[in-house]
mmCIF file of C-alpha atoms in Angstrom:
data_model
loop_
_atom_site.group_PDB
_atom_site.id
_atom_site.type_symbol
_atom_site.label_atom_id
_atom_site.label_comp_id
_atom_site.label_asym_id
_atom_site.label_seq_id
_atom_site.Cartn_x
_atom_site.Cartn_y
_atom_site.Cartn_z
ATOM 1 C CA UNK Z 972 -24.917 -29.747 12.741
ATOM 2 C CA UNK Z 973 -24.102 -26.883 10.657
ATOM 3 C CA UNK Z 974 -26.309 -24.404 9.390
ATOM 4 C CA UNK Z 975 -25.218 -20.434 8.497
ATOM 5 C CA UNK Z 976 -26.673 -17.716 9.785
ATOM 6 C CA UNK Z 977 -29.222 -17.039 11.846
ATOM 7 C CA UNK Z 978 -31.868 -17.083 9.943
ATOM 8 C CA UNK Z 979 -30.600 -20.823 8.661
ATOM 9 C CA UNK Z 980 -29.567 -19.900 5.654
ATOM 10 C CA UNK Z 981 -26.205 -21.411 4.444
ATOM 11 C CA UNK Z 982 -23.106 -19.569 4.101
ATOM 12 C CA UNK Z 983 -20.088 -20.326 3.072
ATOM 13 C CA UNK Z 984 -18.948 -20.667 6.082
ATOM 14 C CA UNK Z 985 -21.011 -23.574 6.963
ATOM 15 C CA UNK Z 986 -20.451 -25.553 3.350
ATOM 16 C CA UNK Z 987 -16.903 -25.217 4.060
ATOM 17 C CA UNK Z 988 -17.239 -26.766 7.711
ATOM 18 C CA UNK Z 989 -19.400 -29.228 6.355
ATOM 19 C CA UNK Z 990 -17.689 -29.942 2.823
ATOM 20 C CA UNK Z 991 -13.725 -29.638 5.175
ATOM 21 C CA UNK Z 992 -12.548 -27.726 2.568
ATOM 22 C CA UNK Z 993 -11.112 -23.845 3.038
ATOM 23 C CA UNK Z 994 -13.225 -20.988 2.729
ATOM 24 C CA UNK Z 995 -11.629 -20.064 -0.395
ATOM 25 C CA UNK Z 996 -12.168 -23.051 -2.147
ATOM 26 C CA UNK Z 997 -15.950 -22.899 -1.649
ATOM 27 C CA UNK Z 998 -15.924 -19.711 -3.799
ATOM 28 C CA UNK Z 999 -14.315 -20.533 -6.022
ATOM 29 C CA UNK Z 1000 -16.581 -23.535 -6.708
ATOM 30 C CA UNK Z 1001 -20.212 -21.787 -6.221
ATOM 31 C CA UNK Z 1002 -18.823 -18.445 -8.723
ATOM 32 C CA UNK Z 1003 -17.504 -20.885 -11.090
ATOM 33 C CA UNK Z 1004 -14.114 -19.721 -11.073
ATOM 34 C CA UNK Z 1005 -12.441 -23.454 -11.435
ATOM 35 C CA UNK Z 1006 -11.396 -25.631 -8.103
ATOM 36 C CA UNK Z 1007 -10.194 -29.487 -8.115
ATOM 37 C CA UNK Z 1008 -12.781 -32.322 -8.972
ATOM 38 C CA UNK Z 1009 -12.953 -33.512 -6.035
ATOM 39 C CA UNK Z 1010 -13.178 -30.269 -3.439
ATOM 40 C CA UNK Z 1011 -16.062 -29.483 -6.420
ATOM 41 C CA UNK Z 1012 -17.917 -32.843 -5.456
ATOM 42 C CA UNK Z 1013 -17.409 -31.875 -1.478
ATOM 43 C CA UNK Z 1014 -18.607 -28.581 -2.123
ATOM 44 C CA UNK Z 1015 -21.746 -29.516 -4.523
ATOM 45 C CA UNK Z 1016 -22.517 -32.375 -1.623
ATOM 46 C CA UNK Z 1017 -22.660 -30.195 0.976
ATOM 47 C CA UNK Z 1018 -24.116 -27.435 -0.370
ATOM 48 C CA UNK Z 1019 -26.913 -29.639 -1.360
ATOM 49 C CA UNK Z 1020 -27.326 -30.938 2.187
ATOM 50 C CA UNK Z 1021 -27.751 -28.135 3.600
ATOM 51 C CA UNK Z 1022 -29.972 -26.631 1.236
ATOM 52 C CA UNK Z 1023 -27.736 -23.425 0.127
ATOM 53 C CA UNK Z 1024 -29.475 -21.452 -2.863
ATOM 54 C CA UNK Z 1025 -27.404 -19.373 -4.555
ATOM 55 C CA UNK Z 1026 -28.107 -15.644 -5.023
ATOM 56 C CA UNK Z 1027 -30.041 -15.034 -7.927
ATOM 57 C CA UNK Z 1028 -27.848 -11.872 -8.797
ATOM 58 C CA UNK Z 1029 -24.974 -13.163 -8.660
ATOM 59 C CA UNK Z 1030 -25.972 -16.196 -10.457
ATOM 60 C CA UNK Z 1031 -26.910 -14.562 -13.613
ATOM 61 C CA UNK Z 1032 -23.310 -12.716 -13.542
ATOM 62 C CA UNK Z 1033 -20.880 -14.277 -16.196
ATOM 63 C CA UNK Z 1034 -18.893 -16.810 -14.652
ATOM 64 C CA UNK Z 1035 -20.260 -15.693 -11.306
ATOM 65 C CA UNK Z 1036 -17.926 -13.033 -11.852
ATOM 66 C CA UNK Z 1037 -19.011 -9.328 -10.230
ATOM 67 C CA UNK Z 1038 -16.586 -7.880 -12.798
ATOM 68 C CA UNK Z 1039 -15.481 -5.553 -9.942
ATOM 69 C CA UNK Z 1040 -12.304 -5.073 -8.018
ATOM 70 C CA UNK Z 1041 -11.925 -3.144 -4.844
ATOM 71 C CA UNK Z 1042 -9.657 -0.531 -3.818
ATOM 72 C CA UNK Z 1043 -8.975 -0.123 0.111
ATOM 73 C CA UNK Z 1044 -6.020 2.810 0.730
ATOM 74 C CA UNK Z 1045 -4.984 4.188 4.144
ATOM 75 C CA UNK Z 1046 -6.444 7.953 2.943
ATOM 76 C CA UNK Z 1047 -8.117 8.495 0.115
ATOM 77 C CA UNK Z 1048 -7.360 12.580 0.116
ATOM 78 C CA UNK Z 1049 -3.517 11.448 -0.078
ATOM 79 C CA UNK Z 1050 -2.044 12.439 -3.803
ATOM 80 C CA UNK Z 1051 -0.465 9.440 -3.166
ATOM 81 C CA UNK Z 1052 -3.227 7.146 -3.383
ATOM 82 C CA UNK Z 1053 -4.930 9.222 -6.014
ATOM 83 C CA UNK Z 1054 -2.440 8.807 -8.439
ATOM 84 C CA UNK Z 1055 -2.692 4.576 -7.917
ATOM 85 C CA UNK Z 1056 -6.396 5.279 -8.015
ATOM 86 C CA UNK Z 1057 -6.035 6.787 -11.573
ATOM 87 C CA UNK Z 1058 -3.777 4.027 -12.665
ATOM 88 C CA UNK Z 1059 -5.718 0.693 -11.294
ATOM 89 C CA UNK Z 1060 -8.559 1.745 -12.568
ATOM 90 C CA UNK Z 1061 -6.969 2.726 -16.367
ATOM 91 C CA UNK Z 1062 -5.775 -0.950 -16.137
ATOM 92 C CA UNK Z 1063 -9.404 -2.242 -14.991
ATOM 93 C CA UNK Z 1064 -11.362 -0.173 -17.380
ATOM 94 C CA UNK Z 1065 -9.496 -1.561 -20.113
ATOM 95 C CA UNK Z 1066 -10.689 -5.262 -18.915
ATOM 96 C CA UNK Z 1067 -13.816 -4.894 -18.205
ATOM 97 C CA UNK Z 1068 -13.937 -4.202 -14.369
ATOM 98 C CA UNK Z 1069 -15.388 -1.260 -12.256
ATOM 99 C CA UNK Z 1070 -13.265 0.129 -9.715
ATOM 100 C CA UNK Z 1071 -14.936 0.243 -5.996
ATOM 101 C CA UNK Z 1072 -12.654 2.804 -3.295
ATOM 102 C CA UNK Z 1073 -12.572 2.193 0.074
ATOM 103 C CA UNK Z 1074 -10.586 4.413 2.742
ATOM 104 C CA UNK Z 1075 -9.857 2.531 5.916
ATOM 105 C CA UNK Z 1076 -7.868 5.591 7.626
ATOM 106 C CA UNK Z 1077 -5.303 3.031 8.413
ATOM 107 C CA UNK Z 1078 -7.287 1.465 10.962
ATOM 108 C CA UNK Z 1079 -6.340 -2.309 11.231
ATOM 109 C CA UNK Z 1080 -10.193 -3.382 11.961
ATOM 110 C CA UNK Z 1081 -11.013 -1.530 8.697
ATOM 111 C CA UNK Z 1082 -8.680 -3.313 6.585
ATOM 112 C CA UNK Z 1083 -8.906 -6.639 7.952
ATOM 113 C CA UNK Z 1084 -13.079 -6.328 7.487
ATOM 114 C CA UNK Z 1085 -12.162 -5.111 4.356
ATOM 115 C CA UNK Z 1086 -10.403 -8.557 3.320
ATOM 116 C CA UNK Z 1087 -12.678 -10.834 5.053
ATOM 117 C CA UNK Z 1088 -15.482 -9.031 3.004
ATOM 118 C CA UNK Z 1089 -13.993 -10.712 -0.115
ATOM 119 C CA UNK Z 1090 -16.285 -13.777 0.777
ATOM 120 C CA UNK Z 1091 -19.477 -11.388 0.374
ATOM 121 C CA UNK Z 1092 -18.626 -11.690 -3.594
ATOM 122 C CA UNK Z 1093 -18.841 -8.218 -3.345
ATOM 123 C CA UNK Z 1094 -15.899 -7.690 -6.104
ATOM 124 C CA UNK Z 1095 -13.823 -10.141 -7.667
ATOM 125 C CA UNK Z 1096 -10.325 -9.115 -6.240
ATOM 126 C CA UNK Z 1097 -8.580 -6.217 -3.796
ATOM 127 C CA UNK Z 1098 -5.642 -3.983 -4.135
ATOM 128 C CA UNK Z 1099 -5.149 -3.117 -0.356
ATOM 129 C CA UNK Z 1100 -2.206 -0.704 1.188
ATOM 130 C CA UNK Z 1101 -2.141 -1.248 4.632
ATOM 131 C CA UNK Z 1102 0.810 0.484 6.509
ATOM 132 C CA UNK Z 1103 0.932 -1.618 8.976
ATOM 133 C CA UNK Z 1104 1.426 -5.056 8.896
ATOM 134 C CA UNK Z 1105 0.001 -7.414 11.907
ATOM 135 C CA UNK Z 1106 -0.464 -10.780 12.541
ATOM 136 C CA UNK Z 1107 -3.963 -10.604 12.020
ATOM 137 C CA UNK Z 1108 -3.503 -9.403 8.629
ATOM 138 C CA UNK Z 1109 -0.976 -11.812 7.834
ATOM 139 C CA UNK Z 1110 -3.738 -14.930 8.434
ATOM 140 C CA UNK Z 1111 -6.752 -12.777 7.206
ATOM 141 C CA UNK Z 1112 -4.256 -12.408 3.768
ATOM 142 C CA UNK Z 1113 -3.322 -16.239 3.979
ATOM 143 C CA UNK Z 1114 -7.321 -16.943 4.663
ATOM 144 C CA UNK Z 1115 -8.374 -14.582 1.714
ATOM 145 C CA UNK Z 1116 -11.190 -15.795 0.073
ATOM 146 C CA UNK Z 1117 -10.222 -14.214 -3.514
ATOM 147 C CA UNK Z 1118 -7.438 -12.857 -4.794
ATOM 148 C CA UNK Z 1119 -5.529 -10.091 -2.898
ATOM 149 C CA UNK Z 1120 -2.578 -8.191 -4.278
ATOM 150 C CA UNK Z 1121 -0.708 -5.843 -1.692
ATOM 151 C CA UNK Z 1122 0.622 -2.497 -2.287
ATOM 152 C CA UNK Z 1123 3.619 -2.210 -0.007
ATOM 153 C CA UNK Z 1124 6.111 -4.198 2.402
ATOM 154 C CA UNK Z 1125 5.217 -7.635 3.466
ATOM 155 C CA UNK Z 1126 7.000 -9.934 5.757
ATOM 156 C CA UNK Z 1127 8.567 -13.382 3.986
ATOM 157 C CA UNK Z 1128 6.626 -16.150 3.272
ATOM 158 C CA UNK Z 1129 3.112 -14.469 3.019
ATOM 159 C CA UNK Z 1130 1.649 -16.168 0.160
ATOM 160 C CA UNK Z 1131 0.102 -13.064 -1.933
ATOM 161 C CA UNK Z 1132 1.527 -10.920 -4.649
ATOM 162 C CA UNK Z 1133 2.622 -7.403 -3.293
ATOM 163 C CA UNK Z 1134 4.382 -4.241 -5.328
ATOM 164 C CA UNK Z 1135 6.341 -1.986 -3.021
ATOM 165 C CA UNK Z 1136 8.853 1.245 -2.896
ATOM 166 C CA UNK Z 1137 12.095 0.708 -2.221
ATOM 167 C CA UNK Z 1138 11.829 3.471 0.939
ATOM 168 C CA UNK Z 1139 14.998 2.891 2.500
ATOM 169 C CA UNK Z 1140 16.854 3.622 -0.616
ATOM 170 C CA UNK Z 1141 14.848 6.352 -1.271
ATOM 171 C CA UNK Z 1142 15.405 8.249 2.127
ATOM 172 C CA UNK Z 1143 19.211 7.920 1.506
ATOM 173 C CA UNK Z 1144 18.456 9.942 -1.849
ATOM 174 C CA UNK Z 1145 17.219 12.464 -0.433
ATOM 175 C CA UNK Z 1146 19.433 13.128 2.730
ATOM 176 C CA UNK Z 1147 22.220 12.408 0.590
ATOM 177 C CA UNK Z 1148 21.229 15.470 -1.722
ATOM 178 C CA UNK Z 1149 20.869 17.772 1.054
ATOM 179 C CA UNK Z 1150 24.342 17.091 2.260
ATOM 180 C CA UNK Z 1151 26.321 17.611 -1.220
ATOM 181 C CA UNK Z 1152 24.350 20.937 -1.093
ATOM 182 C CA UNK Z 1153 26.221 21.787 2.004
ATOM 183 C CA UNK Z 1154 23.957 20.907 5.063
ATOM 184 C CA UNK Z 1155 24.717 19.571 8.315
ATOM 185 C CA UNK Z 1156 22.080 19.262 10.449
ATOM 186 C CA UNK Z 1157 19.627 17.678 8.399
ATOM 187 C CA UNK Z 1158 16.497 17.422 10.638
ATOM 188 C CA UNK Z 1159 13.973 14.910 10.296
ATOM 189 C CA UNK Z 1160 9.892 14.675 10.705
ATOM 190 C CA UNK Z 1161 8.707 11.123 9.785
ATOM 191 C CA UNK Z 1162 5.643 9.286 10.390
ATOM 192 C CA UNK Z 1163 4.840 7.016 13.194
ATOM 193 C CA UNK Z 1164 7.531 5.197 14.122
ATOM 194 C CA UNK Z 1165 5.055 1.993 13.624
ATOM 195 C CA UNK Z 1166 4.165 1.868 10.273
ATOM 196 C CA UNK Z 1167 5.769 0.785 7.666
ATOM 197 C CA UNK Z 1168 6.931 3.447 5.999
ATOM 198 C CA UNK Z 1169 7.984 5.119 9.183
ATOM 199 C CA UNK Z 1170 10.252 2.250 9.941
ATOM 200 C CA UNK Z 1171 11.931 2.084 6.414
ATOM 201 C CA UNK Z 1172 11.907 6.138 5.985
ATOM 202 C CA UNK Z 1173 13.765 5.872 9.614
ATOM 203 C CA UNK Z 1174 15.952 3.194 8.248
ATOM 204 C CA UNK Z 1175 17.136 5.335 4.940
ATOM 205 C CA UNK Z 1176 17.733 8.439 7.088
ATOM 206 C CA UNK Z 1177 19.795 6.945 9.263
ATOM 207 C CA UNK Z 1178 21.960 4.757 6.742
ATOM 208 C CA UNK Z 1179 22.475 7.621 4.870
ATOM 209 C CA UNK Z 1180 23.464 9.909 8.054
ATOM 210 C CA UNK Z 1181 26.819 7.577 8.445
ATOM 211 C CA UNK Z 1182 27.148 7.065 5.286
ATOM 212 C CA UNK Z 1183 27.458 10.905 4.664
ATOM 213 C CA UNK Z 1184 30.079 11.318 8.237
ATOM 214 C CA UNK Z 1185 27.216 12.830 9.930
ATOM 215 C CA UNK Z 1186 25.979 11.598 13.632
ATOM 216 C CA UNK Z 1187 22.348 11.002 14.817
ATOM 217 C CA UNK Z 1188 21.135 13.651 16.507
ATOM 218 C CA UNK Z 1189 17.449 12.494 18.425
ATOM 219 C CA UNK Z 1190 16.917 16.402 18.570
ATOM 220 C CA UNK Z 1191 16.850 16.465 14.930
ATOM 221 C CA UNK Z 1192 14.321 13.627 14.791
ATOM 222 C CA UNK Z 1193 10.573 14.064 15.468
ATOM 223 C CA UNK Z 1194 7.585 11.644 14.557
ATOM 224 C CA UNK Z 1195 4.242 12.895 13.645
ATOM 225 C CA UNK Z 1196 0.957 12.220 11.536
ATOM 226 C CA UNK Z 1197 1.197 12.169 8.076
ATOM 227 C CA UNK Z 1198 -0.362 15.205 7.353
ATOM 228 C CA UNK Z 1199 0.243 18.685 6.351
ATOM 229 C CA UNK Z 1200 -1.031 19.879 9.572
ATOM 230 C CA UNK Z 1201 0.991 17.258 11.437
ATOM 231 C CA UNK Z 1202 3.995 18.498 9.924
ATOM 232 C CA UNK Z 1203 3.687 21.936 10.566
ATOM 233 C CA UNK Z 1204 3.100 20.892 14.518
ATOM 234 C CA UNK Z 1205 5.744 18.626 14.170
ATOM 235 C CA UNK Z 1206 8.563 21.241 12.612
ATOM 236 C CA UNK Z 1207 7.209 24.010 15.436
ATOM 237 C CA UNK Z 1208 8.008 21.152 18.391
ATOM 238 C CA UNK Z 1209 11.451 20.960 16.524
ATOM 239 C CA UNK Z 1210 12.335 24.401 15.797
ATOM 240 C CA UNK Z 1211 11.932 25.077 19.186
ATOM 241 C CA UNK Z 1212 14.925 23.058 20.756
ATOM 242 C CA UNK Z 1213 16.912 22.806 17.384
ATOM 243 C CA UNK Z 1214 18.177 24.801 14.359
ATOM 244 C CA UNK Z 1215 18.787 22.663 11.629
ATOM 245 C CA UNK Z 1216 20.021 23.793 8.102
ATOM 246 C CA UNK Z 1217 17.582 21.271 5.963
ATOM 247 C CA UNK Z 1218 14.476 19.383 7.233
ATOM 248 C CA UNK Z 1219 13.930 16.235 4.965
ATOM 249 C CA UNK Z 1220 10.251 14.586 5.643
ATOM 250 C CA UNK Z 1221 8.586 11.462 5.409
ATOM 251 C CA UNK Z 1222 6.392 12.684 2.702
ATOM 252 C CA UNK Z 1223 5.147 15.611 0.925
ATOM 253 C CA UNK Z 1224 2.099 16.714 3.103
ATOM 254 C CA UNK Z 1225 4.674 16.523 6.228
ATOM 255 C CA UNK Z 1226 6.882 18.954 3.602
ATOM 256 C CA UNK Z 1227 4.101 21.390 2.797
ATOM 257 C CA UNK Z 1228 3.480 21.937 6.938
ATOM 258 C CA UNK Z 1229 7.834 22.138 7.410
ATOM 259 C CA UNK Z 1230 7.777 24.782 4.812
ATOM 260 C CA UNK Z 1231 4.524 26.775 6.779
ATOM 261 C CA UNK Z 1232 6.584 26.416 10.145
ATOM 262 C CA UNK Z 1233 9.673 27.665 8.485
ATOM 263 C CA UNK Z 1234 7.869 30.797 7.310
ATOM 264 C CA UNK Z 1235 5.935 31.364 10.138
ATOM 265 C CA UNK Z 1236 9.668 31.943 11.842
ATOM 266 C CA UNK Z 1237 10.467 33.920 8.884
ATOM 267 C CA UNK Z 1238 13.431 31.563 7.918
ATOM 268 C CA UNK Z 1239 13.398 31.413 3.987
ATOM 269 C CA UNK Z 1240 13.496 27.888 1.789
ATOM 270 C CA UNK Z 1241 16.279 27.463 0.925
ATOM 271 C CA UNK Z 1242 18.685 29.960 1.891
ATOM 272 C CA UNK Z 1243 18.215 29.112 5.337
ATOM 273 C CA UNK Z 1244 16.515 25.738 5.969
ATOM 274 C CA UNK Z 1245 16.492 23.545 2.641
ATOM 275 C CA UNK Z 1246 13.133 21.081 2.586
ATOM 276 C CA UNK Z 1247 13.047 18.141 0.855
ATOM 277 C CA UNK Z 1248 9.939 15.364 0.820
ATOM 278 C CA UNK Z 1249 9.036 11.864 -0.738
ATOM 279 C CA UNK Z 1250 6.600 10.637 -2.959
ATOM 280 C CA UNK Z 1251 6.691 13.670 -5.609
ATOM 281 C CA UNK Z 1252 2.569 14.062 -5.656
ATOM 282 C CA UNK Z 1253 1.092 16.421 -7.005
ATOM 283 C CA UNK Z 1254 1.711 18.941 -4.039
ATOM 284 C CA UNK Z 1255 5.536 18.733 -4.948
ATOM 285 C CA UNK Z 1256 4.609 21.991 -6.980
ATOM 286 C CA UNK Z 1257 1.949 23.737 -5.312
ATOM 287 C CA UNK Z 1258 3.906 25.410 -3.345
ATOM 288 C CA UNK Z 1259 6.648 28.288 -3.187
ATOM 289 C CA UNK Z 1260 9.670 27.396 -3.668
ATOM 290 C CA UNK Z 1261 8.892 24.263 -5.635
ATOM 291 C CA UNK Z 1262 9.601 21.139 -3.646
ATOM 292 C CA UNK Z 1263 12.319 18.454 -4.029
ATOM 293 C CA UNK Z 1264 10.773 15.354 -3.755
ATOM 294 C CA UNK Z 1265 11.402 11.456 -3.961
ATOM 295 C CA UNK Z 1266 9.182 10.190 -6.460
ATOM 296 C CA UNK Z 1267 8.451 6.576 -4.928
ATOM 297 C CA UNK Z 1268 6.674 5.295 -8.370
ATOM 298 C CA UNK Z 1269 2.602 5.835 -7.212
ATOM 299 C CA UNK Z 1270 1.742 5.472 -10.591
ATOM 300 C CA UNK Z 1271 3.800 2.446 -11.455
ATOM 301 C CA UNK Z 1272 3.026 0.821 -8.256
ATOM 302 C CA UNK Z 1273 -0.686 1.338 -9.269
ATOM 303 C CA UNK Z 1274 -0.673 -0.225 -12.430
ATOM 304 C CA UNK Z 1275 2.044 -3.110 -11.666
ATOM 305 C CA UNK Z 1276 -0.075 -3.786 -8.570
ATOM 306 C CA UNK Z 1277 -3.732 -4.047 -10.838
ATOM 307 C CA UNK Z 1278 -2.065 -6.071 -13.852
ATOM 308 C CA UNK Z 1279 -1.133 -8.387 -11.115
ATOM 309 C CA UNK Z 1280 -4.597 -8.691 -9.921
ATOM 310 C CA UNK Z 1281 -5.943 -9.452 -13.543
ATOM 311 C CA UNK Z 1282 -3.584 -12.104 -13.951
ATOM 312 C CA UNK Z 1283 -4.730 -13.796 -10.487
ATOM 313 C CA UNK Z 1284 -8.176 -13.457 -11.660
ATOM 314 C CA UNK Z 1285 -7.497 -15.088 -15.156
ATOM 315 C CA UNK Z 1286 -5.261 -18.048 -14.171
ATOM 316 C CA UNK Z 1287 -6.962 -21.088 -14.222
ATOM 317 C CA UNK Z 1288 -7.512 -23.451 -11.837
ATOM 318 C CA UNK Z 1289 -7.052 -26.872 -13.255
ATOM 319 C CA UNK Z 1290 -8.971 -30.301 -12.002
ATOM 320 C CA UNK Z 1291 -6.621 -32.881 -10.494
ATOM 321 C CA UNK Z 1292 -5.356 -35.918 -12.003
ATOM 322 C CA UNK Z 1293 -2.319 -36.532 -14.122
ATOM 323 C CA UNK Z 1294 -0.700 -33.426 -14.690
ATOM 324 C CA UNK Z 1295 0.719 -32.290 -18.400
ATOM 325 C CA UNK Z 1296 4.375 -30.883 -16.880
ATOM 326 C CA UNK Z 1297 3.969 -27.823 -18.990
ATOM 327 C CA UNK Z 1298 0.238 -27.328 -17.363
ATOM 328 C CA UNK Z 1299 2.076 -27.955 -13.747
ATOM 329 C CA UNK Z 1300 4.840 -25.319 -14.638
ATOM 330 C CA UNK Z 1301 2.494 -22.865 -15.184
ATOM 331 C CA UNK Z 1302 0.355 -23.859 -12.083
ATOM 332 C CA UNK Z 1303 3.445 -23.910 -9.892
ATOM 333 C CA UNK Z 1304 4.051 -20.446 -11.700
ATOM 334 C CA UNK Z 1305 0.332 -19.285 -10.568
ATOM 335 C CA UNK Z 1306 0.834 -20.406 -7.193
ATOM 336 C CA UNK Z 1307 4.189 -18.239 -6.492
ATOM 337 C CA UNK Z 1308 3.663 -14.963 -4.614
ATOM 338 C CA UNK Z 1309 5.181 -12.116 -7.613
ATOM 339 C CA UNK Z 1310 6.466 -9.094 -5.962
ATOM 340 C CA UNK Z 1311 8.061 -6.425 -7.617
ATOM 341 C CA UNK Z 1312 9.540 -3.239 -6.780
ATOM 342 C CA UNK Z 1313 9.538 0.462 -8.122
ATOM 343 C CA UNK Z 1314 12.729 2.017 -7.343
ATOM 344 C CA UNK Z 1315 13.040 5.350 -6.140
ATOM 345 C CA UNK Z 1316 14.257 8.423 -8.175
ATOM 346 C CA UNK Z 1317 15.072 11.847 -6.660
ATOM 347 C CA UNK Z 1318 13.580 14.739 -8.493
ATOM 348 C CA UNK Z 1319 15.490 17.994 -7.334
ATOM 349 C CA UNK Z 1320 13.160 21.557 -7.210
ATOM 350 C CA UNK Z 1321 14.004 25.045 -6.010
ATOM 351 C CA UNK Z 1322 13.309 24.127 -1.859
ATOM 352 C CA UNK Z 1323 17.071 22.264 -1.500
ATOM 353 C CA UNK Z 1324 19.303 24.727 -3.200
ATOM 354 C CA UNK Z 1325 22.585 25.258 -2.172
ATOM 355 C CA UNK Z 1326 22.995 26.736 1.533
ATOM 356 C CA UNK Z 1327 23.781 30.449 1.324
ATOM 357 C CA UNK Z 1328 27.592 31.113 2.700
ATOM 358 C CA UNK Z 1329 26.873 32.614 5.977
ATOM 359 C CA UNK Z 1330 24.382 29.521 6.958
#
């Protein structure tokens, strides 16, 4: 029969073979956090049987609560991600909570140890970006044994609360500038084409290339890293088979290594090549000319996607029986996936002004 580990100790893994409830539900039941009378009778029963003791740390926490919450973000020297850092943990200071960071570099085993770990009891809750979405995230998110709120795009039907950036509409905004300033061949260095935010980036440019009378040109089009370096690679590879009059990137770190490629050829911002990014970090303005950006709502996603978390974590989880209908509208409430979206909002610098006469 079932035992845990090696060493025989029970997990909770093994209660929940034993008990046939999820995963899930045996946490919630050992840390106190509230389950059904009867899953807390399996669980108890079980746990009994197979002599499980529970951790003496984590018993003396408050509710069995670790009063931490875990941050895991594709790359944790990305503005981006340090402006949600900022804001999650403003929103979990002010309840109580320590903020934990975790950068997975996008890599898919990363993220998906990274949500199984919520079993550990390490933290109470994760705030995970991943940009991109597989199947075996989709069942680690459905198997999550805590609560799990996602910061981005998720397909239908995946039963956890996400916050994400309208992308698509955002592109548009941005190409659509650099045509009413008078350009024409509006190049474009995105991410990889298999990510998220490549796709939808891809999606915007494009929609916005017909909608503006102007035809898709794959010399105009390169896919990269997103990184500063990347992008300055990227904009050589393209400058060296095309001239465009504005190169409009995936982000700002891409932006930052257009602009370096464009002076490097001695071709001056804007007068020559207008650049224009997304996201509107911090490195919008570091450089020279300042940089028109798409400010895709880091903050705002940040806090939205936190104050979701809290609410997870401080729903209750009533015992069955008959229900009051007011107590099983706000349970049917609980048990909807929220998701929410920041929309985008195009914030216009010195890098896209209007193309000089001659260009």
């Amino acid at each position: 029969m079932g035992t845990g580990t090696s060493t025989g100790q029970p997990t909770i893994v093994s209660i929940a073979e034993r008990a046939g409830v999820s995963i899930a539900s045996v946490s919630r039941v050992l840390n106190g956090v509230g389950a059904r009378r009867d899953t807390v009778v399996k669980v108890e029963r079980a746990a009994a049987e197979l002599g499980y003791v529970p951790n003496a740390v984590a018993r003396s926490l408050k509710g069995g609560r670790t009063r931490q919450l875990t941050f895991a973000m594709p790359d944790i020297g990305n503005p981006v991600y340090v402006a949600m850092v900022r804001a999650i943990q403003s929103v979990a200071k002010a309840a109580g909570y320590r903020l934990l960071l975790h950068s997975t570099d996008a890599v898919v085993d990363d993220e998906l140890a990274v949500l199984r770990s919520l079993g550990d009891r390490t933290s109470d809750g994760l705030i995970i970006c991943p940009i991109r979405i597989t199947d075996a995230h989709i069942e680690a998110l459905r198997t999550a044994a805590g609560p799990v709120v996602v910061i981005g795009s998720l397909p239908d039907g995946v039963p956890v609360d996400s916050v994400r950036a309208d992308s698509v509409a955002g592109a548009a905004l941005a190409v659509r500038h650099l045509h009413e300033t008078g350009r024409r061949r509006i190049a474009f260095v995105n991410g990889p084409a298999d990510t998220v935010p490549g796709a939808n980036r891809d999606e915007g440019y494009r929609a916005a290339l017909a909608d503006c009378g102007l035809v898709y040109d794959p010399a105009l089009v390169v896919h990269t890293d997103f990184g500063i370096e990347s992008g300055a690679d990227a904009t050589e590879g393209l400058l060296e088979r095309a001239r465009p009059d504005a190169v409009f990137c995936a982000n700002d770190q891409l932006a930052l290594g257009a602009a370096r490629a464009l002076h490097a050829r001695g071709l001056r911002i804007p007068e020559d090549v207008a650049v224009a990014g997304m996201d509107d970090s911090m490195l919008a303005q570091a450089g020279w000319p300042p940089l028109t950006s798409v400010d895709l709502g880091s903050t705002a996603r940040g806090r939205e996607a936190a104050e979701l978390l809290l609410k997870r974590l401080s729903a209750p989880v009533g015992p069955a029986g008959p229900a009051d209908p007011a107590n099983a509208a706000e349970a049917a409430e609980n048990s909807t996936p929220r998701t929410t979206t920041a929309p985008p909002r195009l914030v216009v610098r010195a890098s896209t002004g209007r193309a000089a006469p001659d260009s």
